[in-house]
Tab-separated table of C-alpha atoms and ligand atoms in Angstrom:
chain	number	residue	atom	x	y	z
A	24	MET	CA	0.155	-0.023	0.153
A	25	GLN	CA	1.301	3.360	-0.783
A	26	LYS	CA	0.292	6.833	0.511
A	27	ASN	CA	-2.829	8.203	-0.810
A	28	GLN	CA	-4.003	5.026	-2.082
A	29	GLU	CA	-7.541	4.311	-1.575
A	30	PHE	CA	-8.942	0.902	-0.250
A	31	THR	CA	-12.229	-0.744	0.921
A	32	VAL	CA	-12.430	-1.992	4.530
A	33	THR	CA	-14.970	-2.862	7.169
A	34	ILE	CA	-15.108	-1.358	10.596
A	35	GLU	CA	-14.831	-4.318	12.922
A	36	ASP	CA	-13.942	-2.216	16.087
A	37	MET	CA	-13.252	1.106	17.727
A	38	ASN	CA	-10.203	2.286	19.613
A	39	GLU	CA	-9.898	4.264	22.626
A	40	ASP	CA	-10.177	7.567	20.748
A	41	GLY	CA	-13.303	6.866	18.745
A	42	ALA	CA	-11.498	5.926	15.386
A	43	GLY	CA	-12.660	2.868	13.714
A	44	VAL	CA	-10.529	-0.169	13.220
A	45	GLY	CA	-10.504	-1.935	9.880
A	46	ARG	CA	-8.292	-5.087	8.954
A	47	LEU	CA	-6.869	-5.783	5.605
A	48	GLU	CA	-4.506	-8.709	5.116
A	49	GLY	CA	-3.430	-8.567	8.711
A	50	TYR	CA	-2.682	-4.870	8.707
A	51	ILE	CA	-4.713	-2.763	10.907
A	52	TRP	CA	-6.029	0.667	9.775
A	53	PHE	CA	-7.418	3.319	12.074
A	54	ILE	CA	-9.935	5.409	10.265
A	55	LYS	CA	-11.469	8.564	12.017
A	56	ASP	CA	-15.098	9.313	11.640
A	57	THR	CA	-16.169	5.642	10.919
A	58	VAL	CA	-18.612	3.928	12.782
A	59	ILE	CA	-18.149	0.055	13.839
A	60	GLY	CA	-20.308	-1.956	11.036
A	61	ASP	CA	-19.530	0.627	8.300
A	62	VAL	CA	-17.977	-0.583	5.008
A	63	VAL	CA	-15.966	2.279	3.885
A	64	ARG	CA	-13.326	3.584	1.071
A	65	ALA	CA	-10.397	5.051	2.733
A	66	LYS	CA	-7.359	6.552	1.682
A	67	ALA	CA	-3.939	5.703	3.220
A	68	MET	CA	-2.176	8.644	5.008
A	69	LYS	CA	0.505	7.408	7.565
A	70	MET	CA	1.988	3.712	7.792
A	71	LYS	CA	3.766	1.864	10.426
A	72	LYS	CA	5.095	-1.616	10.571
A	73	THR	CA	1.483	-3.391	11.759
A	74	TYR	CA	-0.831	-0.556	11.489
A	75	GLY	CA	-1.544	2.812	9.754
A	76	PHE	CA	-3.934	5.556	9.544
A	77	ALA	CA	-6.286	6.522	7.012
A	78	CYS	CA	-8.891	9.060	6.329
A	79	LEU	CA	-12.636	8.469	5.249
A	80	VAL	CA	-13.258	8.900	1.861
A	81	GLU	CA	-16.768	7.434	1.596
A	82	VAL	CA	-19.231	5.372	3.261
A	83	LEU	CA	-20.210	2.485	1.058
A	84	SER	CA	-22.349	0.560	3.317
A	85	PRO	CA	-23.480	2.441	6.470
A	86	SER	CA	-23.228	0.743	9.937
A	87	SER	CA	-26.813	0.347	11.659
A	88	PHE	CA	-25.362	2.405	14.418
A	89	ARG	CA	-24.836	5.297	12.160
A	90	VAL	CA	-26.718	8.480	12.580
A	91	LYS	CA	-26.404	11.911	10.767
A	92	PRO	CA	-24.486	13.993	12.907
A	93	PRO	CA	-26.675	16.870	13.878
A	94	CYS	CA	-23.828	19.412	14.276
A	95	PRO	CA	-23.110	20.906	10.739
A	96	VAL	CA	-19.185	21.035	11.600
A	97	ALA	CA	-18.738	17.731	13.794
A	98	ARG	CA	-16.072	16.425	11.383
A	99	GLN	CA	-13.901	19.498	11.043
A	100	CYS	CA	-14.405	20.582	14.957
A	101	GLY	CA	-13.228	17.171	16.135
A	102	GLY	CA	-14.698	17.916	19.586
A	103	CYS	CA	-17.235	14.929	19.432
A	104	GLN	CA	-15.570	11.944	18.258
A	105	LEU	CA	-18.477	9.869	18.157
A	106	GLN	CA	-21.308	12.021	17.028
A	107	ALA	CA	-21.943	9.709	13.958
A	108	MET	CA	-22.895	6.777	16.169
A	109	SER	CA	-26.289	6.516	18.069
A	110	TYR	CA	-26.336	7.669	21.661
A	111	GLU	CA	-27.453	4.068	22.571
A	112	GLU	CA	-24.429	2.414	20.593
A	113	GLN	CA	-22.202	5.253	22.537
A	114	LEU	CA	-22.995	4.045	25.763
A	115	ARG	CA	-22.389	0.520	24.732
A	116	PHE	CA	-18.973	1.640	23.332
A	117	LYS	CA	-18.105	3.231	26.626
A	118	GLU	CA	-19.012	0.171	28.763
A	119	ARG	CA	-17.118	-2.167	26.516
A	120	LYS	CA	-13.972	0.151	26.930
A	121	VAL	CA	-14.241	0.195	30.429
A	122	LEU	CA	-14.908	-3.698	30.798
A	123	ASN	CA	-11.777	-4.400	28.195
A	124	ASN	CA	-9.577	-2.442	30.406
A	125	LEU	CA	-10.685	-4.170	33.726
A	126	LEU	CA	-10.049	-7.398	31.875
A	127	ARG	CA	-6.986	-6.693	30.030
A	128	ILE	CA	-4.944	-4.210	32.072
A	129	GLY	CA	-6.384	-5.225	35.527
A	130	ARG	CA	-6.317	-8.904	34.652
A	131	PHE	CA	-9.750	-9.468	36.178
A	132	SER	CA	-11.849	-12.237	34.984
A	133	GLU	CA	-15.449	-11.529	33.777
A	134	GLU	CA	-16.873	-13.422	36.657
A	135	GLU	CA	-14.983	-10.818	38.798
A	136	ILE	CA	-16.453	-7.846	37.572
A	137	HIS	CA	-20.029	-7.169	38.424
A	138	MET	CA	-20.813	-4.303	36.035
A	139	LEU	CA	-24.001	-2.478	36.612
A	140	PRO	CA	-25.889	-0.482	33.594
A	141	ILE	CA	-24.296	2.683	32.441
A	142	MET	CA	-26.028	5.951	33.417
A	143	GLY	CA	-26.688	7.418	30.415
A	144	MET	CA	-28.442	10.955	29.769
A	145	ASP	CA	-31.921	11.596	29.065
A	146	HIS	CA	-30.974	14.469	26.777
A	147	PRO	CA	-27.393	13.837	25.374
A	148	TRP	CA	-27.289	17.358	24.079
A	149	ARG	CA	-26.874	20.979	25.705
A	150	TYR	CA	-25.522	19.179	28.710
A	151	ARG	CA	-22.450	21.461	29.235
A	152	ASN	CA	-22.943	24.529	31.557
A	153	LYS	CA	-19.655	26.010	30.496
A	154	ALA	CA	-18.021	27.138	27.070
A	155	GLN	CA	-15.125	29.082	26.358
A	156	PHE	CA	-15.110	30.674	22.735
A	157	PRO	CA	-12.011	31.927	21.106
A	158	PHE	CA	-12.213	35.223	18.993
A	159	GLY	CA	-10.661	35.670	15.698
A	160	GLU	CA	-11.223	36.708	12.145
A	161	ASP	CA	-11.544	35.279	8.703
A	162	LYS	CA	-9.815	35.940	5.624
A	163	GLU	CA	-11.972	39.026	4.979
A	164	GLY	CA	-11.461	40.385	8.393
A	165	ARG	CA	-14.692	39.674	9.747
A	166	ILE	CA	-15.049	38.905	13.456
A	167	ILE	CA	-15.414	34.876	14.083
A	168	THR	CA	-15.938	32.852	17.046
A	169	GLY	CA	-16.235	29.067	17.642
A	170	PHE	CA	-13.725	26.331	18.852
A	171	TYR	CA	-10.030	25.377	18.034
A	172	VAL	CA	-9.997	22.636	15.391
A	173	GLY	CA	-8.699	19.453	17.120
A	174	ARG	CA	-5.023	20.117	18.526
A	175	THR	CA	-4.366	23.437	16.299
A	176	HIS	CA	-5.113	26.998	16.923
A	177	ALA	CA	-7.286	27.609	13.760
A	178	ILE	CA	-11.068	28.542	14.838
A	179	ILE	CA	-13.762	26.756	13.235
A	180	GLU	CA	-16.659	29.053	13.495
A	181	ASN	CA	-19.664	27.818	15.323
A	182	GLU	CA	-21.971	29.888	17.639
A	183	ASP	CA	-24.407	27.164	18.539
A	184	CYS	CA	-22.329	24.005	19.729
A	185	LEU	CA	-25.218	21.471	20.343
A	186	LEU	CA	-23.410	20.468	23.591
A	187	GLY	CA	-23.751	24.054	24.880
A	188	VAL	CA	-26.530	26.114	26.188
A	189	GLU	CA	-28.704	27.796	23.748
A	190	GLU	CA	-27.934	31.026	25.278
A	191	ASN	CA	-24.370	30.956	23.844
A	192	ARG	CA	-25.632	32.208	20.170
A	193	LYS	CA	-27.354	35.092	21.378
A	194	ILE	CA	-24.720	36.182	24.166
A	195	LEU	CA	-21.984	35.750	20.988
A	196	GLU	CA	-24.018	37.777	18.726
A	197	ILE	CA	-24.085	40.678	21.332
A	198	ILE	CA	-20.419	40.552	21.938
A	199	LYS	CA	-19.867	40.470	18.117
A	200	ALA	CA	-22.062	43.520	17.793
A	201	TYR	CA	-20.507	45.377	20.771
A	202	MET	CA	-16.905	44.748	19.455
A	203	VAL	CA	-17.963	46.126	15.847
A	204	SER	CA	-19.799	49.426	17.417
A	205	GLU	CA	-16.741	49.923	19.766
A	206	GLY	CA	-14.009	49.214	16.816
A	207	ILE	CA	-12.660	46.349	19.231
A	208	ARG	CA	-10.455	43.825	17.501
A	209	PRO	CA	-10.359	40.117	18.175
A	210	TYR	CA	-6.742	38.961	19.734
A	211	ASN	CA	-4.108	37.919	17.345
A	212	GLU	CA	-1.748	35.081	18.652
A	213	GLN	CA	1.007	35.631	16.336
A	214	THR	CA	1.035	39.391	16.486
A	215	HIS	CA	-0.145	39.465	20.189
A	216	LYS	CA	-2.288	42.747	18.956
A	217	GLY	CA	-5.938	42.935	19.377
A	218	LEU	CA	-8.083	43.132	22.517
A	219	LEU	CA	-10.784	40.283	22.914
A	220	ARG	CA	-9.281	36.640	23.369
A	221	HIS	CA	-12.260	34.687	24.586
A	222	ALA	CA	-15.622	34.718	26.159
A	223	LEU	CA	-16.502	32.576	29.237
A	224	ILE	CA	-20.190	31.493	29.344
A	225	ARG	CA	-21.469	29.579	32.386
A	226	LYS	CA	-24.969	28.613	33.187
A	227	GLY	CA	-26.375	27.362	36.585
A	228	PHE	CA	-28.837	24.744	35.117
A	229	ARG	CA	-31.054	24.673	38.353
A	230	THR	CA	-31.174	28.495	38.883
A	231	GLY	CA	-31.029	29.838	35.191
A	232	GLU	CA	-28.391	32.242	36.194
A	233	LEU	CA	-25.919	33.267	33.365
A	234	MET	CA	-22.373	34.377	33.711
A	235	VAL	CA	-20.371	36.116	30.930
A	236	CYS	CA	-16.400	36.855	31.544
A	237	LEU	CA	-14.458	38.553	28.741
A	238	VAL	CA	-10.971	37.622	28.370
A	239	ILE	CA	-8.889	40.608	27.269
A	240	ASN	CA	-5.242	41.332	26.220
A	241	GLY	CA	-5.592	44.946	27.939
A	242	LYS	CA	-6.633	46.612	31.284
A	243	LYS	CA	-9.596	48.254	30.263
A	244	LEU	CA	-12.636	47.326	28.207
A	245	PRO	CA	-14.020	50.340	26.387
A	246	GLY	CA	-17.758	51.089	26.338
A	247	SER	CA	-18.302	48.434	28.822
A	248	ASP	CA	-21.470	50.091	30.134
A	249	LYS	CA	-22.941	49.378	26.615
A	250	LEU	CA	-21.927	45.664	26.743
A	251	VAL	CA	-23.695	45.522	29.893
A	252	ARG	CA	-26.662	46.943	29.043
A	253	MET	CA	-27.088	44.616	25.891
A	254	LEU	CA	-26.165	41.685	27.754
A	255	CYS	CA	-28.683	42.314	30.566
A	256	GLU	CA	-31.477	41.975	28.066
A	257	ILE	CA	-30.938	38.404	27.975
A	258	GLU	CA	-33.077	36.508	30.836
A	259	GLY	CA	-31.178	35.114	33.600
A	260	MET	CA	-28.111	37.497	33.083
A	261	ARG	CA	-26.610	37.799	36.412
A	262	SER	CA	-22.638	38.284	36.408
A	263	ILE	CA	-20.499	40.124	33.962
A	264	SER	CA	-17.046	40.365	34.240
A	265	TYR	CA	-13.636	40.716	32.391
A	266	SER	CA	-10.210	38.764	32.915
A	267	ILE	CA	-7.014	40.603	32.144
A	268	ASN	CA	-4.532	38.317	30.269
A	269	GLN	CA	-1.684	39.970	28.567
A	270	GLU	CA	0.726	37.002	28.424
A	271	LYS	CA	1.604	35.318	25.422
A	272	THR	CA	0.252	31.988	26.642
A	273	ASN	CA	-2.536	29.171	25.863
A	274	VAL	CA	-3.918	29.470	29.378
A	275	ILE	CA	-7.334	31.129	28.920
A	276	MET	CA	-7.992	32.938	32.086
A	277	GLY	CA	-5.950	35.871	33.433
A	278	LYS	CA	-5.169	36.175	37.133
A	279	GLU	CA	-7.209	39.287	37.705
A	280	THR	CA	-10.899	39.592	37.149
A	281	VAL	CA	-12.778	43.000	36.960
A	282	ASN	CA	-16.381	42.878	37.912
A	283	LEU	CA	-18.865	44.746	35.599
A	284	TYR	CA	-22.176	43.680	36.950
A	285	GLY	CA	-23.592	41.378	39.715
A	286	PRO	CA	-22.063	39.824	42.507
A	287	GLY	CA	-19.055	38.295	40.825
A	288	TYR	CA	-20.495	34.926	40.623
A	289	ILE	CA	-23.439	32.885	39.730
A	290	THR	CA	-25.215	30.191	42.032
A	291	ASP	CA	-26.108	26.698	41.191
A	292	TYR	CA	-27.092	23.361	43.187
A	293	ILE	CA	-25.749	19.579	42.715
A	294	GLY	CA	-28.037	17.634	44.899
A	295	ASN	CA	-29.157	19.803	47.748
A	296	VAL	CA	-25.474	21.454	47.870
A	297	LYS	CA	-25.306	25.107	46.927
A	298	TYR	CA	-22.374	26.627	45.025
A	299	GLN	CA	-21.117	30.010	44.253
A	300	ILE	CA	-19.570	29.833	40.891
A	301	SER	CA	-17.017	32.632	39.824
A	302	PRO	CA	-15.137	32.839	36.649
A	303	LEU	CA	-12.120	31.193	38.061
A	304	SER	CA	-13.901	28.263	40.036
A	305	PHE	CA	-13.659	24.781	38.840
A	306	TYR	CA	-17.293	23.345	38.658
A	307	GLN	CA	-18.258	20.235	37.022
A	308	VAL	CA	-19.474	20.990	33.454
A	309	ASN	CA	-22.357	18.515	33.363
A	310	PRO	CA	-24.140	18.779	36.817
A	311	VAL	CA	-27.007	16.620	35.918
A	312	GLN	CA	-24.588	13.498	35.406
A	313	THR	CA	-22.419	14.881	38.183
A	314	GLU	CA	-25.366	14.179	40.688
A	315	LYS	CA	-25.881	10.690	39.493
A	316	LEU	CA	-22.128	9.849	39.617
A	317	TYR	CA	-21.564	11.125	42.748
A	318	GLY	CA	-24.763	10.018	43.900
A	319	THR	CA	-23.647	6.328	43.162
A	320	ALA	CA	-20.400	7.046	45.134
A	321	LEU	CA	-22.543	7.868	48.065
A	322	GLU	CA	-24.663	5.020	47.583
A	323	TYR	CA	-21.654	2.713	47.552
A	324	ALA	CA	-20.315	4.070	50.678
A	325	GLU	CA	-23.531	3.294	52.455
A	326	LEU	CA	-23.086	5.558	55.333
A	327	THR	CA	-24.996	5.490	58.641
A	328	GLY	CA	-23.969	8.766	60.208
A	329	ASP	CA	-21.051	7.056	62.394
A	330	GLU	CA	-18.408	6.925	59.799
A	331	THR	CA	-15.145	8.769	59.096
A	332	VAL	CA	-14.863	9.297	55.494
A	333	TRP	CA	-11.594	10.516	53.372
A	334	ASP	CA	-12.248	12.086	50.004
A	335	LEU	CA	-8.914	12.065	48.078
A	336	TYR	CA	-8.319	14.364	45.258
A	337	CYS	CA	-11.409	16.227	46.427
A	338	GLY	CA	-10.978	19.416	44.168
A	339	ILE	CA	-13.726	21.870	45.345
A	340	GLY	CA	-15.289	19.178	47.764
A	341	THR	CA	-18.260	18.150	45.623
A	342	ILE	CA	-18.139	14.842	46.907
A	343	SER	CA	-16.821	15.684	50.372
A	344	LEU	CA	-19.996	17.962	50.802
A	345	PHE	CA	-22.503	15.019	49.599
A	346	LEU	CA	-20.829	12.602	51.950
A	347	ALA	CA	-20.727	14.871	54.841
A	348	GLN	CA	-24.579	14.951	55.022
A	349	LYS	CA	-24.562	11.160	55.766
A	350	ALA	CA	-21.300	10.718	57.405
A	351	LYS	CA	-19.796	11.825	61.264
A	352	LYS	CA	-16.903	13.285	59.550
A	353	VAL	CA	-15.564	13.935	56.313
A	354	TYR	CA	-11.792	14.807	55.596
A	355	GLY	CA	-10.839	16.277	51.865
A	356	VAL	CA	-7.534	16.160	50.568
A	357	GLU	CA	-6.593	18.389	47.196
A	358	ILE	CA	-3.286	19.687	45.858
A	359	VAL	CA	-4.749	22.942	44.318
A	360	PRO	CA	-4.972	25.486	47.279
A	361	GLN	CA	-7.750	27.957	45.538
A	362	ALA	CA	-10.122	24.621	45.113
A	363	ILE	CA	-9.575	23.885	49.081
A	364	GLU	CA	-10.603	27.643	49.675
A	365	ASP	CA	-13.833	27.144	47.594
A	366	ALA	CA	-14.408	23.671	49.298
A	367	ARG	CA	-14.102	25.545	52.559
A	368	ARG	CA	-16.588	28.304	51.363
A	369	ASN	CA	-18.811	25.929	50.111
A	370	ALA	CA	-19.058	24.153	53.114
A	371	ALA	CA	-19.703	27.104	55.118
A	372	LEU	CA	-22.371	28.283	52.560
A	373	ASN	CA	-24.157	24.969	53.221
A	374	GLY	CA	-23.939	25.146	56.862
A	375	ILE	CA	-21.736	22.012	56.901
A	376	LYS	CA	-19.671	21.715	59.721
A	377	ASN	CA	-18.358	18.277	59.592
A	378	ALA	CA	-16.198	18.617	56.681
A	379	GLU	CA	-12.465	19.351	56.989
A	380	PHE	CA	-9.969	20.234	54.202
A	381	PHE	CA	-6.347	19.617	53.656
A	382	VAL	CA	-4.211	21.363	51.073
A	383	GLY	CA	-1.549	18.719	49.690
A	384	LYS	CA	-0.778	15.784	47.714
A	385	ALA	CA	-2.995	12.852	48.649
A	386	GLU	CA	0.250	10.590	48.576
A	387	GLU	CA	1.810	13.068	51.155
A	388	VAL	CA	-1.180	13.983	53.347
A	389	LEU	CA	-2.498	10.907	53.831
A	390	PRO	CA	0.811	9.083	55.116
A	391	ARG	CA	1.814	11.971	57.144
A	392	GLU	CA	-1.698	12.171	58.926
A	393	TYR	CA	-1.547	8.233	59.403
A	394	GLU	CA	1.669	8.144	60.811
A	395	SER	CA	1.690	11.344	62.964
A	396	ASN	CA	-1.804	11.569	64.034
A	397	HIS	CA	-2.967	7.797	63.735
A	398	ILE	CA	-6.077	8.940	61.612
A	399	TYR	CA	-8.531	6.320	60.733
A	400	ALA	CA	-11.114	5.667	57.905
A	401	ASP	CA	-14.189	3.546	57.423
A	402	VAL	CA	-14.481	4.650	53.978
A	403	ILE	CA	-11.793	6.042	51.707
A	404	VAL	CA	-13.082	7.834	48.332
A	405	VAL	CA	-10.739	8.494	45.652
A	406	ASP	CA	-11.319	10.811	42.283
A	407	PRO	CA	-8.005	10.791	41.029
A	408	PRO	CA	-6.989	12.734	37.772
A	409	ARG	CA	-6.232	10.677	34.525
A	410	LYS	CA	-2.919	9.397	35.662
A	411	GLY	CA	-4.902	7.861	38.698
A	412	CYS	CA	-3.318	7.185	42.135
A	413	ASP	CA	0.334	7.465	43.355
A	414	LYS	CA	1.522	3.989	44.576
A	415	VAL	CA	2.277	5.355	48.003
A	416	CYS	CA	-1.324	6.583	48.339
A	417	LEU	CA	-2.520	3.156	47.570
A	418	ASP	CA	-0.039	1.641	50.012
A	419	THR	CA	-1.302	3.916	52.820
A	420	ILE	CA	-5.035	2.882	51.884
A	421	LEU	CA	-4.131	-0.640	52.300
A	422	GLU	CA	-2.291	0.034	55.474
A	423	MET	CA	-5.091	2.002	57.026
A	424	SER	CA	-7.540	-0.739	56.045
A	425	PRO	CA	-10.722	0.908	55.565
A	426	LYS	CA	-13.917	-1.302	55.176
A	427	LYS	CA	-14.610	0.249	51.754
A	428	VAL	CA	-12.765	2.043	48.899
A	429	VAL	CA	-14.989	3.836	46.474
A	430	TYR	CA	-13.175	4.585	43.293
A	431	VAL	CA	-14.355	7.148	41.163
A	432	SER	CA	-12.199	7.582	37.662
A	433	CYS	CA	-12.165	9.487	34.434
A	434	ASP	CA	-9.615	7.224	32.855
A	435	SER	CA	-10.539	3.162	32.772
A	436	ALA	CA	-6.749	2.218	31.988
A	437	THR	CA	-5.383	3.842	35.369
A	438	LEU	CA	-8.714	2.631	37.178
A	439	ALA	CA	-7.897	-0.994	35.980
A	440	ARG	CA	-4.252	-0.864	37.076
A	441	ASP	CA	-5.183	0.723	40.606
A	442	LEU	CA	-7.837	-1.934	41.341
A	443	ARG	CA	-5.564	-4.597	40.467
A	444	TYR	CA	-3.107	-3.253	43.121
A	445	LEU	CA	-6.006	-2.751	45.692
A	446	ALA	CA	-7.291	-6.323	44.861
A	447	ASP	CA	-3.844	-7.963	45.375
A	448	GLY	CA	-3.778	-5.896	48.635
A	449	GLY	CA	-6.948	-7.548	50.109
A	450	TYR	CA	-9.807	-5.819	48.426
A	451	ARG	CA	-12.637	-7.300	46.423
A	452	VAL	CA	-14.037	-5.234	43.553
A	453	GLU	CA	-17.960	-5.415	44.483
A	454	LYS	CA	-19.387	-3.507	41.665
A	455	VAL	CA	-18.440	-1.351	38.625
A	456	ARG	CA	-20.718	1.455	37.072
A	457	CYS	CA	-20.119	3.823	34.392
A	458	CYS	CA	-21.740	7.346	34.035
A	459	ASP	CA	-21.625	9.312	30.574
A	460	MET	CA	-20.904	12.645	31.489
A	461	PHE	CA	-19.687	13.819	27.976
A	462	GLY	CA	-22.054	12.412	25.383
A	463	GLY	CA	-20.735	12.587	21.865
A	464	THR	CA	-17.247	12.132	23.065
A	465	VAL	CA	-15.322	8.975	23.859
A	466	HIS	CA	-14.878	10.129	27.484
A	467	VAL	CA	-16.506	8.179	30.428
A	468	GLU	CA	-16.516	8.110	34.138
A	469	THR	CA	-16.602	5.023	36.424
A	470	VAL	CA	-17.338	4.438	40.013
A	471	ALA	CA	-16.262	1.141	41.813
A	472	LEU	CA	-16.873	-0.077	45.192
A	473	LEU	CA	-14.211	-2.260	46.687
A	474	THR	CA	-14.607	-4.019	49.967
A	475	ARG	CA	-12.026	-5.343	52.623
A	476	LYS	CA	-12.062	-9.187	52.119
A	477	ALA	CA	-12.012	-10.945	55.733
A	478	ARG	CA	-8.698	-11.828	57.066
B	506	SAH	N1	-14.351	15.401	42.882
B	506	SAH	C1	-13.615	16.830	42.456
B	506	SAH	C2	-12.819	16.532	41.145
B	506	SAH	C3	-11.768	15.411	41.266
B	506	SAH	S1	-10.675	15.938	39.770
B	506	SAH	C4	-14.545	17.648	42.635
B	506	SAH	O1	-15.776	17.432	42.197
B	506	SAH	O2	-14.080	18.956	42.575
B	506	SAH	C5	-9.029	15.369	40.461
B	506	SAH	C6	-8.693	16.663	41.376
B	506	SAH	O3	-7.329	16.114	41.686
B	506	SAH	C7	-8.319	17.907	40.799
B	506	SAH	O4	-8.844	18.901	41.524
B	506	SAH	C8	-6.741	18.191	41.092
B	506	SAH	O5	-6.140	19.248	41.243
B	506	SAH	C9	-6.500	16.969	42.176
B	506	SAH	N2	-5.224	16.478	42.159
B	506	SAH	C10	-4.311	16.103	41.296
B	506	SAH	N3	-3.066	15.467	41.590
B	506	SAH	C11	-3.313	15.284	43.046
B	506	SAH	C12	-2.551	14.944	44.067
B	506	SAH	N4	-1.339	14.124	43.785
B	506	SAH	N5	-3.307	15.008	45.359
B	506	SAH	C13	-4.237	15.474	45.483
B	506	SAH	N6	-5.090	15.944	44.722
B	506	SAH	C14	-4.881	16.144	43.330
């Protein structure tokens, strides 16, 4: 096979990144934008010894799982890798991916893994409460906004991403009209000139409150009164601000926020816990599914009110505050100091007094507290980043020997690795359940319950 040569192949599988996998005379092809079951014509792009990458030329015979992506720029944008697959099949894909990793990387047998049905979304569209739109201009100098095309900084124009809220479109139209009337130019990364870099938009799904924060390459936003007036015509507008970012950087938000309208935050709820969200706060982007995921973690913890619980990698304390309502005491550990400030503030805001938070690495705070203060845990919950738990952290958990460990994971490969380690250390994997927080994409969250085996 030569580069650019075309061939016909059947898609038999999907890889972790959502590309279709086809086989031709023992050689493996990865083909983006295809769906398991498709027969396609593809063009060879890049070839390695045993596998290669090809691009889709034509779907010759569509898979029964294939749907027409509702987003007109689904393919160019690349943000949704699975949009051409029916939502039901996306859910199956995600479950298979997690199970495969548990069997392959975790070396568990199928009998050992009790998987409960994935928690899917009732409406897998418009589920994101947050969007960050970069601004730029097209060849004619017209202001455009949308998303960066996968791994590049070219903007694909799209003011109505179907994962985001309906208000985004109106807000972006207003911002563009305001820019034109004030002669404000979008920021240009090459020349470091132009004022408006990004617009951050957030919505509280339960409260309907909206936040807009413009990120600018300057200290002042000219004619901001006019912008505020225009934006306030949108129902729910509650907080308008700008963020100063004059650095040559890919980091979107600046450090300093200047408030233009409202209290500087919007309010939202996950379960019955209330959150104040400012432009810089971390907050789960899919609060509806977060409630299901963390609700499952809480259910697995089976608290009666007498337990001491540790929530490692606690972020802004979403899980901790959920647990605190049913536990005697919850301790949270998180590496980012601002997140812990938010966690403490959120605890106070909700009148939760039995949650205490530590700033530091889980693998340092937990052993330190265990050795010097002889801390104890009935239940340990972990919700680590993609790289999973540090070995020292897992070793300390094994030494502390809680009755239960609840593992919340956004990466099933490291989940599988860590569950194997805990299983070898004396724990049994009782149940595993996936939750879809990011429909259209390949990402999936998983919660697993482990119990200590009798010695
Ligand atoms: N449950 C949290 C989100 C967890 S995301 C919430 O709802 O807010 C994973 C978190 O782990 C992030 O907040 C990240 O800052 C933190 N983190 C990363 N490495 C860490 C480490 N070594 N020790 C403690 N926290 C860490």
